[in-house]
Coordinates of C-alpha atoms in Angstrom, one line a residue:
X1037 CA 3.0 43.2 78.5
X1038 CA 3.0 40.4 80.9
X1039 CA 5.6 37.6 81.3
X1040 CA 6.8 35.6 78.3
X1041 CA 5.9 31.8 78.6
X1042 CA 5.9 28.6 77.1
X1043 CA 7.6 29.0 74.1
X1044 CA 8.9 26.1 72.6
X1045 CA 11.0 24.2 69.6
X1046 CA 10.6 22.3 66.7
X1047 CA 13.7 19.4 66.1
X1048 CA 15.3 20.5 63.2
X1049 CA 15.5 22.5 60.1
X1050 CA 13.2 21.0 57.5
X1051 CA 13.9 21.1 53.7
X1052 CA 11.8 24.0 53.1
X1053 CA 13.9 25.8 55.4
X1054 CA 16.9 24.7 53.8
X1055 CA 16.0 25.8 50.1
X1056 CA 15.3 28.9 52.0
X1057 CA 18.8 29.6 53.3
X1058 CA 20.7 28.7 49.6
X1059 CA 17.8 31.0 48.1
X1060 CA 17.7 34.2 46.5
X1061 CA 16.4 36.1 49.8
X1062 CA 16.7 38.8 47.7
X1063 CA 15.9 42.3 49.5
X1064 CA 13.4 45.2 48.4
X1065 CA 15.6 48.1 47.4
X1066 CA 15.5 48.4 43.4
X1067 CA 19.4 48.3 43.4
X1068 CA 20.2 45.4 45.4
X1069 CA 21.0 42.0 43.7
X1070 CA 20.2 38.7 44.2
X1071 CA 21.8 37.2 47.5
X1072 CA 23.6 38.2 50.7
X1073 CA 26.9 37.9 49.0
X1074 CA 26.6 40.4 46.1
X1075 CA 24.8 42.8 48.8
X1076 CA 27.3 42.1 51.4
X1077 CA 30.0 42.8 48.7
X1078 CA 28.9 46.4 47.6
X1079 CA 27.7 47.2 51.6
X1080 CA 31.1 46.7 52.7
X1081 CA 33.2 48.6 50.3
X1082 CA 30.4 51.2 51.3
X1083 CA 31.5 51.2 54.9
X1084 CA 35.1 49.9 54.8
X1085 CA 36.4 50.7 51.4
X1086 CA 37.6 48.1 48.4
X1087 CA 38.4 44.9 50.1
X1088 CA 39.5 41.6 48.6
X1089 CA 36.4 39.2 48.8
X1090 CA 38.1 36.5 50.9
X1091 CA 38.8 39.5 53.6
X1092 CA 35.0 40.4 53.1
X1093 CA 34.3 37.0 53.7
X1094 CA 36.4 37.2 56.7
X1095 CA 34.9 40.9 57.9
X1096 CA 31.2 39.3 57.1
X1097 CA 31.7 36.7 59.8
X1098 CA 33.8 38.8 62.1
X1099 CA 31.0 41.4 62.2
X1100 CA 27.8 38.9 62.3
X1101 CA 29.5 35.9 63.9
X1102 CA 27.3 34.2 61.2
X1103 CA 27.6 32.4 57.9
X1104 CA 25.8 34.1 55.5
X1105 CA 23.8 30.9 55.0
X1106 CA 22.2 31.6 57.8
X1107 CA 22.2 36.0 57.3
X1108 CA 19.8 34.9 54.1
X1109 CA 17.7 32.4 55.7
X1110 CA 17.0 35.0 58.5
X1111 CA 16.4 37.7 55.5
X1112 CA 14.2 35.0 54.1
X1113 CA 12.0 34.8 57.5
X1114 CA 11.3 38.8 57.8
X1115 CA 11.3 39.6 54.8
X1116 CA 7.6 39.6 54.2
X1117 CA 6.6 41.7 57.5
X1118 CA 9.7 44.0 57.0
X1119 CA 8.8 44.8 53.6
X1120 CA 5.1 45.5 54.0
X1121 CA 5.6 48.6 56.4
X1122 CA 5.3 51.6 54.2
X1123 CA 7.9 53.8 56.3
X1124 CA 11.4 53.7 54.2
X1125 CA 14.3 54.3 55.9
X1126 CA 17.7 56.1 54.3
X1127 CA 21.4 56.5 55.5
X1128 CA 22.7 59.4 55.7
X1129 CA 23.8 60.0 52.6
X1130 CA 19.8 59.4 51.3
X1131 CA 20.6 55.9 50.1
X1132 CA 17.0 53.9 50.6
X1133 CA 17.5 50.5 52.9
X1134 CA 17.5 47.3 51.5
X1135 CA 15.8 44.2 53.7
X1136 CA 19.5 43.0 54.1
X1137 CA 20.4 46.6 55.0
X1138 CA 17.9 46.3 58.0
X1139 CA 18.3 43.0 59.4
X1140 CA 22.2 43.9 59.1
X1141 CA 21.9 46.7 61.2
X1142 CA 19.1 45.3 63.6
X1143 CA 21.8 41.5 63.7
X1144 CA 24.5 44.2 64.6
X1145 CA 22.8 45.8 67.7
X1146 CA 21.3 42.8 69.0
X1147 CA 24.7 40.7 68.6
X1148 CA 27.5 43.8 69.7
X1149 CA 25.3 45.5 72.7
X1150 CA 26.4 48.7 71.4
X1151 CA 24.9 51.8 71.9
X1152 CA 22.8 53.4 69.4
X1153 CA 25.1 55.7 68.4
X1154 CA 27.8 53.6 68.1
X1155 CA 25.8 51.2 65.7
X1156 CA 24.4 54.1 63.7
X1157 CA 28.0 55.8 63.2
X1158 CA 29.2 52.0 62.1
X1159 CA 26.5 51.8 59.5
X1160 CA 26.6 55.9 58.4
X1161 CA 22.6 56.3 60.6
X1162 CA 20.8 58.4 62.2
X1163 CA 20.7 56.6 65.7
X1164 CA 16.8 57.2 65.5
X1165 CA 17.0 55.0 62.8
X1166 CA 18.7 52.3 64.3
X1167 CA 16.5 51.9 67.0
X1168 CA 13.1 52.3 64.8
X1169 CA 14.9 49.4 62.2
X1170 CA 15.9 46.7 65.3
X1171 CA 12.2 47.0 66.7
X1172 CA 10.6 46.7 63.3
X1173 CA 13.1 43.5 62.6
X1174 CA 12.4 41.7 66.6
X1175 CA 8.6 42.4 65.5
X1176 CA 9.0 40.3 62.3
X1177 CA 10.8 37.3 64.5
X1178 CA 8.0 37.4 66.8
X1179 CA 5.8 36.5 64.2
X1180 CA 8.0 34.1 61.9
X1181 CA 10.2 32.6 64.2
X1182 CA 8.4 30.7 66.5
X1183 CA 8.5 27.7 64.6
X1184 CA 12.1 27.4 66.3
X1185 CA 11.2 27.5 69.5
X1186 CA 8.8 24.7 70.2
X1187 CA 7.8 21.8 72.5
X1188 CA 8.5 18.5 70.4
X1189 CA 5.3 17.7 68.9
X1190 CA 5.8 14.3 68.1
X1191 CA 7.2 11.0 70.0
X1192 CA 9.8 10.3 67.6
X1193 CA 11.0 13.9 67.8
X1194 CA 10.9 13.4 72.0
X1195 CA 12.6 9.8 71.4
X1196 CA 15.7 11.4 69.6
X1197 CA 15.9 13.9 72.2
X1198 CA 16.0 11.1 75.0
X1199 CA 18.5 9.2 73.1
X1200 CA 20.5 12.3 73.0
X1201 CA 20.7 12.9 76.3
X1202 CA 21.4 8.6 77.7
X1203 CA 24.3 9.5 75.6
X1204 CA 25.7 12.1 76.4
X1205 CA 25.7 10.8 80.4
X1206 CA 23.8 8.2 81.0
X1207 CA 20.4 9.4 81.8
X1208 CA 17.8 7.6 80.6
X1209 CA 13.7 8.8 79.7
X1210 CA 15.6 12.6 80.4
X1211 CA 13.6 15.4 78.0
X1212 CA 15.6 18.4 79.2
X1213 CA 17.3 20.7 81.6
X1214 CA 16.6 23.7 83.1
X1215 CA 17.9 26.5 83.9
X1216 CA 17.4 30.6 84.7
X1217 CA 19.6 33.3 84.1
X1218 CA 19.4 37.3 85.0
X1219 CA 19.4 39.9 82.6
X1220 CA 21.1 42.8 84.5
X1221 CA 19.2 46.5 83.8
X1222 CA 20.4 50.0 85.1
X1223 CA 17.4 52.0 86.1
X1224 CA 17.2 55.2 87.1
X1225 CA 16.2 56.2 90.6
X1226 CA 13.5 58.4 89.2
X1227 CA 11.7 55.2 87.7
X1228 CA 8.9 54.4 90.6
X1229 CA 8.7 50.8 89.7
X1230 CA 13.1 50.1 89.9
X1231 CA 12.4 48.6 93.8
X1232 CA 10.7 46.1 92.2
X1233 CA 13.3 44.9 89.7
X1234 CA 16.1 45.3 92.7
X1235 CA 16.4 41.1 93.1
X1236 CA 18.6 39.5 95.9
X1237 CA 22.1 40.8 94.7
X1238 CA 20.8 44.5 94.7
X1239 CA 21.0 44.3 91.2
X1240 CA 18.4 45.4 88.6
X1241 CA 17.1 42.3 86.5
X1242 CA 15.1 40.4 84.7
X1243 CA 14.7 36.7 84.8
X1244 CA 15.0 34.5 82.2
X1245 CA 14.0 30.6 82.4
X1246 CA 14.6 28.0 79.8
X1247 CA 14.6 24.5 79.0
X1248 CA 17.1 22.9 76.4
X1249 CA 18.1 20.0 74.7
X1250 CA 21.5 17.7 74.5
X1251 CA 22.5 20.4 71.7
X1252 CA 21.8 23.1 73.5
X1253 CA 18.7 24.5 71.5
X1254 CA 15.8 26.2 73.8
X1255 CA 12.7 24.4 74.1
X1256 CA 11.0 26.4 76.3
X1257 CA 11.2 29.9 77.5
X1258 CA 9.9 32.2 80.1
X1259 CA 11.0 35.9 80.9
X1260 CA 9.9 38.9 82.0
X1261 CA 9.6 38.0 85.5
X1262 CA 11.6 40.3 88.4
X1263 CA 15.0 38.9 89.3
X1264 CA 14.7 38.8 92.3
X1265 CA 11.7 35.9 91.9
X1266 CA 13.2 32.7 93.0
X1267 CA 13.4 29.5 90.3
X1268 CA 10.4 27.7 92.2
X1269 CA 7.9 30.7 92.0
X1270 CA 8.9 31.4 88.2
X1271 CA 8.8 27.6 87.6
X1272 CA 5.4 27.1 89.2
X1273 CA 4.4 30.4 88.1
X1274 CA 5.0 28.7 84.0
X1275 CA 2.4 27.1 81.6
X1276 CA 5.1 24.3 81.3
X1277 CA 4.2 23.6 84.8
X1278 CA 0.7 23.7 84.6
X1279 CA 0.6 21.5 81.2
X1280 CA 3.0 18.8 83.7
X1281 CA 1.0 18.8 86.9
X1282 CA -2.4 18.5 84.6
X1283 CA -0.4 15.4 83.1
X1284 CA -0.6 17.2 79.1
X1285 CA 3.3 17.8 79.1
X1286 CA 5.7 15.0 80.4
X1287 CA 3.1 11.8 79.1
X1288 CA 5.2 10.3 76.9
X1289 CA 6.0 6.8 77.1
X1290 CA 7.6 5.4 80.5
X1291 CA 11.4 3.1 80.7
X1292 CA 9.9 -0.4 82.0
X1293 CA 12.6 -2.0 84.5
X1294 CA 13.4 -5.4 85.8
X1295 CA 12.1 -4.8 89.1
X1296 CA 8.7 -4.0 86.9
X1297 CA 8.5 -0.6 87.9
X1298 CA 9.4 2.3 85.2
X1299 CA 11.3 5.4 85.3
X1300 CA 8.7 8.4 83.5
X1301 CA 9.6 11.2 81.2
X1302 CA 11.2 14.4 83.5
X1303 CA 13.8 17.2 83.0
X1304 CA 16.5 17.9 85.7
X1305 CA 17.3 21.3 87.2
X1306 CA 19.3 22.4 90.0
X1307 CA 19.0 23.1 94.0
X1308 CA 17.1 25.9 93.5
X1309 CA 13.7 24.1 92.0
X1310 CA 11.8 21.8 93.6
X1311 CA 11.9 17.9 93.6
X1312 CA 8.9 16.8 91.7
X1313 CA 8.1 13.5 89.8
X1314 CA 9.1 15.3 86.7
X1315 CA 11.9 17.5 87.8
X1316 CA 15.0 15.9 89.2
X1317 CA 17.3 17.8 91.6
X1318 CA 20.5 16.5 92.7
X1319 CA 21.0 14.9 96.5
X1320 CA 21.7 17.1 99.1
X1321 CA 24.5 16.6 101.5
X1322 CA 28.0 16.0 101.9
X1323 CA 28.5 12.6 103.4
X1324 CA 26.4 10.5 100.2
X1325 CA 26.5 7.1 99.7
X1326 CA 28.1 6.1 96.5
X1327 CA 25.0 5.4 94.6
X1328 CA 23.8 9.2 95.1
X1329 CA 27.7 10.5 94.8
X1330 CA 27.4 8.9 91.2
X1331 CA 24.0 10.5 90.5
X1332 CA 24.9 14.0 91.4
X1333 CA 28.1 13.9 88.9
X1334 CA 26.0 12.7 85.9
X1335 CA 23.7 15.0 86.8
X1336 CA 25.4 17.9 87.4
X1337 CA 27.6 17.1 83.5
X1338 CA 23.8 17.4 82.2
X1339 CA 22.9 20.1 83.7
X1340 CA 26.4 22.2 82.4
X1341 CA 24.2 22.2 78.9
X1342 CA 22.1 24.5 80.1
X1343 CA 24.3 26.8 81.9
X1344 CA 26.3 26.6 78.5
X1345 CA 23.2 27.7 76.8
X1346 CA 23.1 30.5 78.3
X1347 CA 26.5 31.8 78.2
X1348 CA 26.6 31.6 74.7
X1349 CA 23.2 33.1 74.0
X1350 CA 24.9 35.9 76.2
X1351 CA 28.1 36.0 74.5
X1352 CA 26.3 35.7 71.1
X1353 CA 23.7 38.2 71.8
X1354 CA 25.5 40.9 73.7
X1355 CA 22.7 43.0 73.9
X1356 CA 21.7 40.9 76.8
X1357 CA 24.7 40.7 78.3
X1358 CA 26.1 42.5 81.2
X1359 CA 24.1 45.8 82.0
X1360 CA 21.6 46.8 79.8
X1361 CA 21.4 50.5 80.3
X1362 CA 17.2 51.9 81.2
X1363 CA 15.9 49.4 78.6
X1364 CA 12.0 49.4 78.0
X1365 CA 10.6 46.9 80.1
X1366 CA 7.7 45.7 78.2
X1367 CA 10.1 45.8 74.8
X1368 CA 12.8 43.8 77.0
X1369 CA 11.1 40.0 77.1
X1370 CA 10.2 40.7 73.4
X1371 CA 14.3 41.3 72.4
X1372 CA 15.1 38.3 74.9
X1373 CA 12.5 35.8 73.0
X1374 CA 14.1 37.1 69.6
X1375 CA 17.5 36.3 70.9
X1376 CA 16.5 33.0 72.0
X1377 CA 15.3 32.3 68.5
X1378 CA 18.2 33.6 66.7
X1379 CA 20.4 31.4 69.1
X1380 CA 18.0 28.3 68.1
X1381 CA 18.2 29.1 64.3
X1382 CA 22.0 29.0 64.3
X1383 CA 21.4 25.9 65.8
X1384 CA 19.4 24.5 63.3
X1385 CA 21.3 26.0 60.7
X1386 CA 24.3 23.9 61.8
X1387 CA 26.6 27.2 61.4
X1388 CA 29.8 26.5 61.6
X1389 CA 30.4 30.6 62.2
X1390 CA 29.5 29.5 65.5
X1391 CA 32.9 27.7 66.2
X1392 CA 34.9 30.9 67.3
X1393 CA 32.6 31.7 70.0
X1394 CA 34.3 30.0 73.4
X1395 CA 32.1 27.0 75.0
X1396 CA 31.7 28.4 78.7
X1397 CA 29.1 28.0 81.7
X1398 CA 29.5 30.8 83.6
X1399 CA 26.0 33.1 82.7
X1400 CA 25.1 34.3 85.9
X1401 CA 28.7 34.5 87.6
X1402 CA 27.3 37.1 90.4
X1403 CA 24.7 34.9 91.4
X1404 CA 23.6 32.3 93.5
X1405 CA 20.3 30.5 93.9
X1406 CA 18.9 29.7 97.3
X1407 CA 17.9 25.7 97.9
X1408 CA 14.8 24.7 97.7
X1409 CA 13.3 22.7 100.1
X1410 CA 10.1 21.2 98.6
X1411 CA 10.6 17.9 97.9
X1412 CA 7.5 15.5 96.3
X1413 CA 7.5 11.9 97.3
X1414 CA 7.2 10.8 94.2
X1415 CA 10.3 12.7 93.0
X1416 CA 12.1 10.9 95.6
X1417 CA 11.0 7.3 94.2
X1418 CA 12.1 8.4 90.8
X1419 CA 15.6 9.8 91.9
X1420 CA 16.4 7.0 93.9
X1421 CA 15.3 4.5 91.0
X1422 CA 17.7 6.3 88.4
X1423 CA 20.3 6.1 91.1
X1424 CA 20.1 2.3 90.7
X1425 CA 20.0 2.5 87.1
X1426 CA 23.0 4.2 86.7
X1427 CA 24.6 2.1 89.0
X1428 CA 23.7 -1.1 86.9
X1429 CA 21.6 -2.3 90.0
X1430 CA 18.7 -2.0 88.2
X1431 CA 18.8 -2.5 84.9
X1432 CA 15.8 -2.5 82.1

């Protein structure tokens, strides 16, 4: 399978998809009851012994790094595609398992980065098992999960986003920011195609690309490329590139100032992409005026969105975090788009589990892009005229 592009987000979590998450959800083994709660009540004195339900609560959450709001709402999603495969799968002591008992064990791989040996001795597995169950469950999120992960598809959605982000630091008509990360892999020498993972820190990896909002949900993805593929060539290499330059993505409607000229729609990015008309780099250089100076530290407080994006889809999804040991590399932008949606739906869930995870930017600590050099006059134009804005110099 190729490269992963050009996935994208819807704005937030309908009402549909909130009856969803207080629903039954209820799972497909005769003996389970309605809800997460009852299931998650028996499944843990199954695995932990009798518990008081406040410290089930408490293991729930501990385990999952979820509310189990959001544990049914996912349940809710695959429950369909999960349930129509014929194959049943048993613990080891012959017990059939439930819909919750799969997306459990498939949440716990994904969001630990354990082994599957360790997960299947947790849950009382055959590791065979474990691995069969967390394919079978990323399967089912390809297919009813996208809806998380979308472009917006409306101006009022793009206008909240906007609004969001003049906010947050002052950038006005700004749709995004992006950002790539590298997914680390441990090949084996044996493997004839490992040269061409090895990027420019003699690392194995995988590159992923992304484009968020103010609150740090993904609007766009792209993975599967080699590491060592520089941010311009996997930018320009993107369908969200093609859709800008052919004028479909990036239209909306333009900031008219009191010069008469406007300031378009764009996303920022760092040094390493290229200065477009819709993709704004920070100045170069030491000795900046203090116009640019100005610029460059708004810009860069965007940009720390992204980068804190990333570290906490890392840090939620351990899976994809630190060396991922001879993964399957046409399985791996597959598990990396499911972890992007999962990170998304938490968002839109509004879980508050989410508040003992630290808020940190460092996702790619061993790494360190190269400059690009291509620079578009007409990116130029529109830097220099948001350089004025901010500066009250030129104001709307």
């Amino acid at each position: 399978m190729g490269p992963i592009r050009g996935y994208k987000k819807r704005k937030k979590t309908d009402k549909r998809t909130e009856e969803n998450a207080s629903g039954s959800g209820s799972g497909s083994g005769s003996t389970e009851k309605e809800g997460p709660v009852d299931w998650w009540d028996e499944f843990s004195k199954r695995i932990n012994g009798l518990q008081s339900p406040s410290k089930s609560l408490d293991k729930f959450e501990h385990i999952f790094r979820i509310s189990r709001k959001t544990f049914n709402y996912i349940c809710s999603l695959v429950k369909e595609d999960m349930a129509a495969k014929s194959r049943e799968f048993t613990f080891l002591n012959g017990k059939v398992l439930s819909l919750h008992d799969q997306v459990a064990v498939a949440l716990r791989r994904l969001g630990s980065g354990d082994s599957l040996v360790t997960v299947a001795d947790f849950f009382g597995l055959n590791h065979s098992t474990v691995s069969q169950v967390t394919w079978r469950f990323v399967e089912a999120m390809e297919e009813r999960g996208l809806k998380h992960l979308k472009w917006p598809s409306n101006e009022s959605e793009m206008t909240e986003i906007k609004s969001k982000f003049e906010k947050l630091r002052g950038l006005p008509n700004c749709c995004g920011v992006i950002e790539t990360t590298h997914i680390m892999m441990l090949l084996p020498s044996s493997d004839p195609s490992s040269h061409l993972w090895l990027d420019h820190e003699k690392n194995h990896s995988m590159i992923l690309q992304a484009i968020v909002d103010s609150e740090m949900r993904f609007l766009d993805i792209v993975t599967g490329w080699p590491g060592k593929m520089e941010d311009r060539v996997v930018f320009q290499s993107s369908n969200f590139y093609k859709l800008c330059e052919s004028g479909e993505r990036l239209n909306g409607k333009n900031l008219q100032l009191s010069d008469g000229s406007e300031i378009r729609e764009y996303i920022i990015g760092d040094s390493g992409f290229p200065l477009l008309p819709y993709l704004i780099v920070p100045y170069e250089g030491k000795e900046l005026s203090e116009t640019k100076a100005e610029f460059n530290k708004r810009h860069f407080a965007t940009q720390m969105v992204a980068q804190r994006a990333l570290a906490r889809l890392k840090e939620m999804w351990r899976i994809i975090h630190g060396v991922m040991w001879r993964p399957d590399k046409h399985r791996l932008p597959r598990i990396i788009l499911v972890c992007c949606l999962l990170h998304n739906i938490i968002i839109d869930m509004e879980d508050e589990a989410q508040g003992d995870i630290p808020s940190c930017h460092e996702h790619d600590p061993e790494y360190q892009q190269p400059i690009c050099e291509f620079i578009d006059i007409k990116g130029v134009y529109l830097r220099d005229k948001l350089s004025l804005y901010l500066s009250g110099r030129l104001p709307p």
